[in-house]
XYZ file of C-alpha atoms in Angstrom:
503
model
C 2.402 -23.870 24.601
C 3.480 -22.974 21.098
C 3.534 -19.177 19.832
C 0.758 -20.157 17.225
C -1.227 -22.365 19.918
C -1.100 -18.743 22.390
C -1.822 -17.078 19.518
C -5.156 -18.940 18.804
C -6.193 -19.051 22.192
C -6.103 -15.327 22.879
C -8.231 -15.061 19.854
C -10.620 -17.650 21.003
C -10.824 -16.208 24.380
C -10.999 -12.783 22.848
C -13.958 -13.844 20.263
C -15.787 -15.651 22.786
C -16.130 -12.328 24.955
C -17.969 -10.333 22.132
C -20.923 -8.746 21.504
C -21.118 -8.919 17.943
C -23.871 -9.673 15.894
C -24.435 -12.555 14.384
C -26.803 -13.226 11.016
C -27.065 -16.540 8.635
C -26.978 -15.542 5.015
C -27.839 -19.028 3.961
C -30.555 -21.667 4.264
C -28.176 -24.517 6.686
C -27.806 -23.395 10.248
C -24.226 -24.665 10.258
C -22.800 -24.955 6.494
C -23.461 -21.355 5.761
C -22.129 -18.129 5.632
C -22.398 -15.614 8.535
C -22.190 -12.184 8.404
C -20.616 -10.903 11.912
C -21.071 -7.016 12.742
C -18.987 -5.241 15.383
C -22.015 -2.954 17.145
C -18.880 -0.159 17.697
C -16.962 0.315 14.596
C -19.873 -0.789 12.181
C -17.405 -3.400 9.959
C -18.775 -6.441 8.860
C -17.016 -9.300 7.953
C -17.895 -12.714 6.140
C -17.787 -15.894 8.024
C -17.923 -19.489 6.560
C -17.735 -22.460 8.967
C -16.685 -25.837 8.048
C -15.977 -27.267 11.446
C -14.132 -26.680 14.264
C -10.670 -27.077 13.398
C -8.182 -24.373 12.797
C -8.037 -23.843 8.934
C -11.024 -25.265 8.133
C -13.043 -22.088 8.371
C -12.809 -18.740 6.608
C -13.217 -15.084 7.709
C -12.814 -11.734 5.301
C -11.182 -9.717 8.299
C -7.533 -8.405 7.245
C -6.389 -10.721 10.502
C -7.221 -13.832 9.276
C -5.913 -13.265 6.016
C -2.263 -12.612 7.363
C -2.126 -14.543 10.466
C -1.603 -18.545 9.037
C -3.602 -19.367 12.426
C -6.744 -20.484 10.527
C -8.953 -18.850 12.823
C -9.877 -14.514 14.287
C -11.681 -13.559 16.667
C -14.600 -13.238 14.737
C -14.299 -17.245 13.492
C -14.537 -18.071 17.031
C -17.192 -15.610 18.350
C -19.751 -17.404 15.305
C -17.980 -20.844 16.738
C -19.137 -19.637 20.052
C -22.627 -19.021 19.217
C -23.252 -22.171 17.681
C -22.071 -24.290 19.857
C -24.999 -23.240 22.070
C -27.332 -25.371 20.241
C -27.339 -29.263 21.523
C -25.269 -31.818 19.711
C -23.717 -28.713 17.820
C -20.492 -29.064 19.252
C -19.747 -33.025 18.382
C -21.457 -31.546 14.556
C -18.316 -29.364 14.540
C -15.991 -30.956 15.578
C -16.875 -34.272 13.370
C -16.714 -31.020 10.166
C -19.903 -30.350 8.451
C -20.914 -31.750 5.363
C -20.785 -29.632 2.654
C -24.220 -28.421 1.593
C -22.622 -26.619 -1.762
C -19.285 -27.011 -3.572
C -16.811 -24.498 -3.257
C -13.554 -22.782 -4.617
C -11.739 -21.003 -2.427
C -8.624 -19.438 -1.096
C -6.898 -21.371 1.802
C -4.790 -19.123 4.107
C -1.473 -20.756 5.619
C 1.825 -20.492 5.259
C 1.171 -20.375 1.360
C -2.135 -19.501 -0.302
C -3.423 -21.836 -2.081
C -7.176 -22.011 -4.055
C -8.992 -24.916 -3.359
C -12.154 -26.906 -4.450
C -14.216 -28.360 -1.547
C -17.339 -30.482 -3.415
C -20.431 -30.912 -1.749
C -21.090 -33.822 0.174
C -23.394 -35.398 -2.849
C -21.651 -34.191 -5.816
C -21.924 -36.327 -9.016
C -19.281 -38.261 -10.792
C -18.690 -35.733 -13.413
C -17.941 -32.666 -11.279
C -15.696 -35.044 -9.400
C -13.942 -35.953 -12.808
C -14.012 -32.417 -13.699
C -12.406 -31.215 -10.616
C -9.895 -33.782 -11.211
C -8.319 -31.923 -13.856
C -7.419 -29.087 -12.188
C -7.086 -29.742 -8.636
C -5.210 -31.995 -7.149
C -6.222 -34.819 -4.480
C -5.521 -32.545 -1.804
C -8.042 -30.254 -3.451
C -5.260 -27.620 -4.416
C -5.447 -26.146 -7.240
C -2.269 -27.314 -9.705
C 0.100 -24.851 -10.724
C -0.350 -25.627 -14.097
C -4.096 -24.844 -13.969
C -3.794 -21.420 -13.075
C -3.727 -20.626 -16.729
C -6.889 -21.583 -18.203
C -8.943 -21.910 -15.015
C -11.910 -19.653 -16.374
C -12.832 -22.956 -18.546
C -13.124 -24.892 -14.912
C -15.762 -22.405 -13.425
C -18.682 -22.317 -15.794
C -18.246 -25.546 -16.443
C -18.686 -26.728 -12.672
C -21.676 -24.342 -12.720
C -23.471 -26.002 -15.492
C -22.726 -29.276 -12.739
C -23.546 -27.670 -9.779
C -25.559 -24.494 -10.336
C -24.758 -23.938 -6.510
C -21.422 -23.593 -7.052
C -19.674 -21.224 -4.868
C -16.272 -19.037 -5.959
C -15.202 -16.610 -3.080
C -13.643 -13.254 -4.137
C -10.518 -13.640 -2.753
C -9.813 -16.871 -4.681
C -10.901 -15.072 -8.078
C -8.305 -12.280 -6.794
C -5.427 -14.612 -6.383
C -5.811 -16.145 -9.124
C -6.111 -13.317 -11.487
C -2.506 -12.003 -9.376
C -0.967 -14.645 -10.332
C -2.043 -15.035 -13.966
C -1.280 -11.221 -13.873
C 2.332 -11.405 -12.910
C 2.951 -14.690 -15.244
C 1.493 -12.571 -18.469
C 3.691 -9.233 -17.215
C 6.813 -11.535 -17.119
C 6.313 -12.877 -20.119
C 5.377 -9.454 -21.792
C 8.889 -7.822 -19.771
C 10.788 -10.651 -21.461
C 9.803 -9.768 -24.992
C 9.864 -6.087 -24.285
C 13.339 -6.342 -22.981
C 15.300 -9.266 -23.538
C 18.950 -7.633 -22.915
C 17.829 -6.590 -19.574
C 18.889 -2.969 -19.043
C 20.805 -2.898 -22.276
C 17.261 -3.209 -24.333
C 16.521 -1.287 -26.926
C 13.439 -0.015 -25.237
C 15.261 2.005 -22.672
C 16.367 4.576 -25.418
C 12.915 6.285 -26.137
C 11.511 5.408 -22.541
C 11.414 9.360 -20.920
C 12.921 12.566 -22.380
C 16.191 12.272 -19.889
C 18.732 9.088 -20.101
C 19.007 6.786 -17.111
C 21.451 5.655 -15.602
C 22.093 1.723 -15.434
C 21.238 1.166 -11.858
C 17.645 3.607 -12.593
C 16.925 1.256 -15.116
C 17.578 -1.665 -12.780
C 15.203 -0.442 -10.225
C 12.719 0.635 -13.365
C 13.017 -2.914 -14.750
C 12.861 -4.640 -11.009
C 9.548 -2.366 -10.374
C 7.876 -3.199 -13.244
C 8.549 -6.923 -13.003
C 7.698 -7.424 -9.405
C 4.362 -5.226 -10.068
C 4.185 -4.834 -5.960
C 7.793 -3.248 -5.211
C 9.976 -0.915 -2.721
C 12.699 1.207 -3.905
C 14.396 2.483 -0.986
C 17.704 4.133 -2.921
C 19.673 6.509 -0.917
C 18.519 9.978 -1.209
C 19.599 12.000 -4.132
C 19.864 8.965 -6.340
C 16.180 9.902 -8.182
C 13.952 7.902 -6.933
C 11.404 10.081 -8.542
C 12.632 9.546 -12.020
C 12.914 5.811 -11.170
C 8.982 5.414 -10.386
C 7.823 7.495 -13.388
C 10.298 5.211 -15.443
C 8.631 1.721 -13.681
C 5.122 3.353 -14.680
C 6.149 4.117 -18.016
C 6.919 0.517 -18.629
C 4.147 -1.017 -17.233
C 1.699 1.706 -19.192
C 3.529 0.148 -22.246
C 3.134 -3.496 -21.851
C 0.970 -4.016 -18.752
C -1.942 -2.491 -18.959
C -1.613 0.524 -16.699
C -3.865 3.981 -17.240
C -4.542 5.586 -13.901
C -1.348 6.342 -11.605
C -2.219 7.932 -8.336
C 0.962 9.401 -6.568
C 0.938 10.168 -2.244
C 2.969 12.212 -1.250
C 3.947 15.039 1.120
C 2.353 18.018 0.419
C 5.608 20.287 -0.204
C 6.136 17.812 -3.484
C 3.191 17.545 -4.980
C 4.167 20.203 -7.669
C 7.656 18.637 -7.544
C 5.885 15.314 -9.120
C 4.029 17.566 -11.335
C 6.953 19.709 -13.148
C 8.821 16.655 -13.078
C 6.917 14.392 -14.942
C 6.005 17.314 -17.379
C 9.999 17.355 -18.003
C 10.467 13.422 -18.351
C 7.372 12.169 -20.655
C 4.144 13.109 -22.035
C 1.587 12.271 -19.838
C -1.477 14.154 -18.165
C -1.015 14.948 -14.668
C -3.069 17.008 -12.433
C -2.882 17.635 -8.617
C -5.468 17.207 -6.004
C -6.045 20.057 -3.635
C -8.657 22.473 -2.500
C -11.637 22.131 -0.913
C -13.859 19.030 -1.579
C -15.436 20.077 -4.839
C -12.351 21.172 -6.250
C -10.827 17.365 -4.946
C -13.869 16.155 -6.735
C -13.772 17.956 -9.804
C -10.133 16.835 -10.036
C -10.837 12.976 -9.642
C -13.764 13.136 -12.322
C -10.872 15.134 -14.834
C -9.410 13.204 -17.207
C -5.609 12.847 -16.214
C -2.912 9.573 -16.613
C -1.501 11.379 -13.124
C -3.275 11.862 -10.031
C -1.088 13.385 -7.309
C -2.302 14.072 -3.627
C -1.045 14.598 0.008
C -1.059 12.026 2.582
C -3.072 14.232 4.799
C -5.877 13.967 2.770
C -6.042 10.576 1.860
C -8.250 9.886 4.652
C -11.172 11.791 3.086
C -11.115 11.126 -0.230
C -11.005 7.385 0.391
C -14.307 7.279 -1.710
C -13.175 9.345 -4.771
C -9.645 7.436 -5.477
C -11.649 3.766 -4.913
C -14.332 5.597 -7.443
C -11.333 6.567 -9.475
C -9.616 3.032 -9.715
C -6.189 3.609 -9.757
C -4.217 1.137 -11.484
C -0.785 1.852 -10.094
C -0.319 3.904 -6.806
C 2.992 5.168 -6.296
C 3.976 5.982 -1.988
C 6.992 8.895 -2.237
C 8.271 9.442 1.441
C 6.737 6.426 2.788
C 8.411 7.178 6.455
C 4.677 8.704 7.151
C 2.969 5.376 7.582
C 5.655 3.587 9.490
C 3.238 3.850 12.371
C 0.745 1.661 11.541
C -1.302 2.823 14.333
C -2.093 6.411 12.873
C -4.775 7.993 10.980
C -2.905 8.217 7.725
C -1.445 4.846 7.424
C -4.324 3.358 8.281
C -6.090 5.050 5.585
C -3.353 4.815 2.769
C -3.465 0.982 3.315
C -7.171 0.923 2.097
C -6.323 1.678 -1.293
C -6.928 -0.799 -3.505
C -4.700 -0.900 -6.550
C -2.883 -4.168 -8.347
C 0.236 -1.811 -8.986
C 2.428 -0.052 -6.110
C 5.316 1.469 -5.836
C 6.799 2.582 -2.524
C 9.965 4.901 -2.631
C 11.439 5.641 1.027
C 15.258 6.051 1.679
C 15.103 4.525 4.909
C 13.131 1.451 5.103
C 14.596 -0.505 7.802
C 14.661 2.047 10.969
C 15.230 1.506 14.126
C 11.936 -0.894 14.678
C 10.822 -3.826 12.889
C 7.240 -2.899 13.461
C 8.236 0.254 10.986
C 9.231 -1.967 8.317
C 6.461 -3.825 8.619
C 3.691 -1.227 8.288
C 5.381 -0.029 5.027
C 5.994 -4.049 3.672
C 2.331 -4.306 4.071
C 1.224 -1.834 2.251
C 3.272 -3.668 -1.151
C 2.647 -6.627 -0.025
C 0.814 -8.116 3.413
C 1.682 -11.611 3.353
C 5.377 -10.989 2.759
C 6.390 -11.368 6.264
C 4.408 -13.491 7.749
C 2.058 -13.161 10.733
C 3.678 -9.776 12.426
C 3.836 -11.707 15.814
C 5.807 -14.186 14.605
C 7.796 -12.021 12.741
C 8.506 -9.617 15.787
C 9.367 -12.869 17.453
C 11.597 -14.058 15.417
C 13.823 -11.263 15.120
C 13.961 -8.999 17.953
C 15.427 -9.991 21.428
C 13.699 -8.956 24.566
C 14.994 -8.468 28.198
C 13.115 -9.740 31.140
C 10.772 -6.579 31.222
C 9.827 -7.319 27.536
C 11.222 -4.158 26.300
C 13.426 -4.266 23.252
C 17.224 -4.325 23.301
C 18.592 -5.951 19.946
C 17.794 -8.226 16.732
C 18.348 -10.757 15.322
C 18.331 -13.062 12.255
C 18.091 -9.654 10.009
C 20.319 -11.609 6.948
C 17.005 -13.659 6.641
C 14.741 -10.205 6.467
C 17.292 -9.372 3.165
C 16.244 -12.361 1.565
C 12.331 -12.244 2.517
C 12.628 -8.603 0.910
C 14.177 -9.607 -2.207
C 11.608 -10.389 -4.438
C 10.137 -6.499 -3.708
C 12.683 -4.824 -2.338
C 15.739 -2.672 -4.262
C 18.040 -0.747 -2.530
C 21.239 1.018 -3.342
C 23.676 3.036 -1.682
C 25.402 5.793 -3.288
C 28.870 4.243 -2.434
C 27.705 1.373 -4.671
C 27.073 3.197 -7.708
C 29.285 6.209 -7.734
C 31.222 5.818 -10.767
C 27.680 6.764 -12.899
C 26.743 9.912 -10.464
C 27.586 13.417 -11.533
C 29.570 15.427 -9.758
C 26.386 17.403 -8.574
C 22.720 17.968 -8.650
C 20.520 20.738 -7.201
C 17.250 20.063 -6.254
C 14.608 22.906 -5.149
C 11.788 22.215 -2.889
C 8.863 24.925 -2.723
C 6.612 24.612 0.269
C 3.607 27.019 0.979
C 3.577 29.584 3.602
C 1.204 29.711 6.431
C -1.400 32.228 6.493
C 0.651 33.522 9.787
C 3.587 34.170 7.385
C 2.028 34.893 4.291
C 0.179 38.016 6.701
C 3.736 39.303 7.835
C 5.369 38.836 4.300
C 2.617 40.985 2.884
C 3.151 43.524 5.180
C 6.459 44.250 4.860
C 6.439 43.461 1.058
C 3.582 46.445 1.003
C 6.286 48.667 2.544
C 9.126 47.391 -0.100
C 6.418 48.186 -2.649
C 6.015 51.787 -1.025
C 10.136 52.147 -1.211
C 10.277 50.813 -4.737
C 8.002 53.215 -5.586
C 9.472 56.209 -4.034
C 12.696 55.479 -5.849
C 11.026 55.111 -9.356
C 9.527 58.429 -8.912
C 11.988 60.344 -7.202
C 15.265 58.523 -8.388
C 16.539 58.747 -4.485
C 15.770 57.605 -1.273
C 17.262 58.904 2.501
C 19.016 56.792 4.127
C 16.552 56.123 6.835
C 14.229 55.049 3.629
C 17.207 52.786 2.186
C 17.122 51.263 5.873
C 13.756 50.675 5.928
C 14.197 49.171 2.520
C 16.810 46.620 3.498
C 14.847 45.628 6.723
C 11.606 44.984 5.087
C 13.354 43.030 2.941
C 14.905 40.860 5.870
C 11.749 40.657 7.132
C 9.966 39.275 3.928
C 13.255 36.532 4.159
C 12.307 36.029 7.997
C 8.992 35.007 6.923
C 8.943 32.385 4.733
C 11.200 30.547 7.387
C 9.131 30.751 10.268
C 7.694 33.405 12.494
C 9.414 32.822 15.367
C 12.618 34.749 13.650
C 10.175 38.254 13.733
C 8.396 37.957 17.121
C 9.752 34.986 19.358
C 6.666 34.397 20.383
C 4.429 32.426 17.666
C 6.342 29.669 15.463
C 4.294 29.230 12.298
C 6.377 27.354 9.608
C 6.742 24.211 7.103
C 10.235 24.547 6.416
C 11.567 22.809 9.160
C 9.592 19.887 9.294
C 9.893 19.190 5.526
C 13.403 19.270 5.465
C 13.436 16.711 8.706
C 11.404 14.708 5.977
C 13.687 15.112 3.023
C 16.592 14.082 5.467
């Protein structure tokens, strides 16, 4: 049995076992669409059904958008339930007529839109169809560009016409990144030598910033994963800059760990002149800073998870990741969460994004782009060698994962671009205190205030005061690392684990 033939029967087997729920939103018992609800998690997801063969049927779950098998678990459960009626299953597998005409998007190993007429459809939709799709029913590349006429058009023919979402989605990406190419081209036709670097942010750039600028901007969808200390930072807010000036882009929401958030802010302040405001607080004050007006939105991954709601409400146009290394587990809370927001812009900055597991890179490719590697079991099984327990103990193949990266992925080491670095740059990092440390700082800064006083007032202090002096000092230094240093007990502190993130 092949990988993709296991792979489709553990879903049918899976599906089949179910309880979901099961309702017809159309008139045809068969040719319909089905709206499937898991009982435990509440999701619902939409289900057409053509016939029984793999491909032939669509489902809006994120697994049969990325798995090329043509078929989920929730395609087979509605498969399943239909079969049930007599003469259903020869129905199937024979593939249903039509009872509408359709556009939409087919799922394999390329997405492609589609036109499926219905089974009587007249001689002048056919013709009409004709035009932009070819006899397969694909739509033809060249169509992509005007293929708003096709659509009211074949409505005025069929007024049942159906066009699914997902189809309108692709082909808006694509006419999206053809129109931002062209506008890139015009905008800089000398490639990092253009005249439009010059004014682009306060600071100069050096050449390879503008190359990963230039390479964000035209892939729209993009990973820069530069060594640290090569300003990755500077490199996003240049990308965004470009694509605010000649693609379209207003609202910029930037994730990242909590100890940067003002980094982002001072920083962008220094580079160019745009709004930026950071999200914090309790959920009123999150609130009231969505609903202000701002090009800059900057939050912490922690939160991300409850203010799902305000940032889809918000609409974010570009969404900029910094320290992407928190959702490399695709399993947790947080990644889970950052991968629901919707935005036709990303940028994902991480200095390490190939780690030691493929499933890592993975949950941070899919956040820029999900169909970029393929199906993640066939991906995994592609490139990673097992023993005969099935635990992990090399790769393989990785040369190819270089090239499936390329079109979104820059990366550069600082060996490999030296000669324009500086001879040094100092970065500072402030991270809040716990209210554990903040409690023992005030103390002891109350008894430096005491001393200071003393002094002022008295112009001398005994030595046992100059002691105290120096200690509560210490202490106050003690502190803001962690306060394990004052009592060896307790081990409240930040600094640690966001300098094992910075590294």
């Amino acid at each position: 049995m092949s990988l993709e033939a296991w792979q489709r029967a553990l879903r049918r087997q899976f599906g089949r076992e179910q309880k979901f729920l099961l309702k017809s939103a159309g008139g045809h018992p068969v040719s319909s669409e089905f709206e499937v609800t898991n009982p435990q998690t509440r999701n619902r997801y939409r289900v057409v059904i053509r016939g029984s063969e793999p491909g032939n049927n669509f489902c809006s779950c994120p697994d049969f958008a990325t798995n090329t098998l043509g078929t989920c678990k929730h395609v087979e459960f509605t498969l399943a339930r239909l079969e049930r009626k007599p003469g259903m299953r020869k129905a199937l597998a024979r593939g249903v007529a039509p009872a509408f005409s359709e556009v939409y998007l087919h799922y394999g190993a390329r997405r492609e839109v589609r036109f499926r007429p219905r089974a009587d459809a007249t001689a002048e939709l056919t013709r009409l169809a004709a035009r932009y799709f070819g006899s397969d029913g694909t739509l033809r590349p060249g169509a992509f560009a005007h293929f708003e006429a096709f659509l009211p058009t074949a409505a005025r023919l069929d007024p049942d016409l159906r066009c699914y979402e997902d189809a309108l989605g692709f082909v808006a990406q694509v006419r999206d990144a053809e129109r931002r190419e062209k506008a890139l081209g015009q905008a800089f036709p000398r490639g990092i030598r253009s005249p439009g670097f010059k004014d682009l942010l306060r600071v100069s750039l050096y050449d390879y910033q503008r190359e990963a600028a230039l390479f964000a901007s035209r892939a729209g969808r993009s990973i820069i994963g530069d060594d640290m200390g090569l300003g990755k930072t500077i490199e996003a807010i240049a990308a965004v800059e470009i694509m605010a000036r000649h693609a379209g882009v207003e609202r910029v929401l930037v994730v990242c760990p909590t100890s940067l958030k003002h980094q982002w802010e001072r920083e962008i302040a220094r580079v160019i002149d745009r709004s930026a405001r950071v999200i914090g607080g309790f959920r009123r004050a999150r609130e009231d800073g969505f609903r202000a007006e701002s090009f800059y939105k900057i939050t912490n991954y922690d939160t991300v998870y409850r203010d799902l709601d305000l940032i889809a409400a918000w609409s974010p146009d570009l969404v900029i990741l910094d320290e992407a290394q928190r959702i490399k587990n695709w399993s947790t809370r947080t990644a889970r969460s950052v991968k629901k927001i919707a935005s036709p812009h990303a940028i994902v900055l991480t200095g390490t994004p190939l780690e030691n597991r493929l499933e890592e890179l993975v949950s941070i490719v899919q956040f820029v782009d999900q169909h970029r590697l393929g199906p993640t079991f066939r991906f995994l099984h592609e490139h990673q060698i097992l023993d005969e327990f099935g635990k992990v103990v090399g790769y393989r193949n990785l040369g190819r994962i270089g090239k499936t990266l390329a079109p979104v992925l820059v990366r550069r080491r600082k060996e490999e671009v030296l000669q324009q670095l500086p001879g040094r740059l100092e970065k500072r990092f402030f991270v809040p205190m716990t209210p554990q440390q903040m409690a023992h700082h005030e103390d002891n800064r109350a008894t430096v205030a005491r001393l200071v006083a003393k002094w002022r007032r008295y112009r001398f202090l005994s030595e046992a005061d100059q002691r105290r002096l120096l200690i509560a000092l210490q202490y106050m230094r003690m502190a803001c690392d962690s306060t394990y240093l004052l009592d060896q007990r307790t081990d409240h502190g930040v600094k640690a684990d966001e300098l094992a993130t910075l590294l």
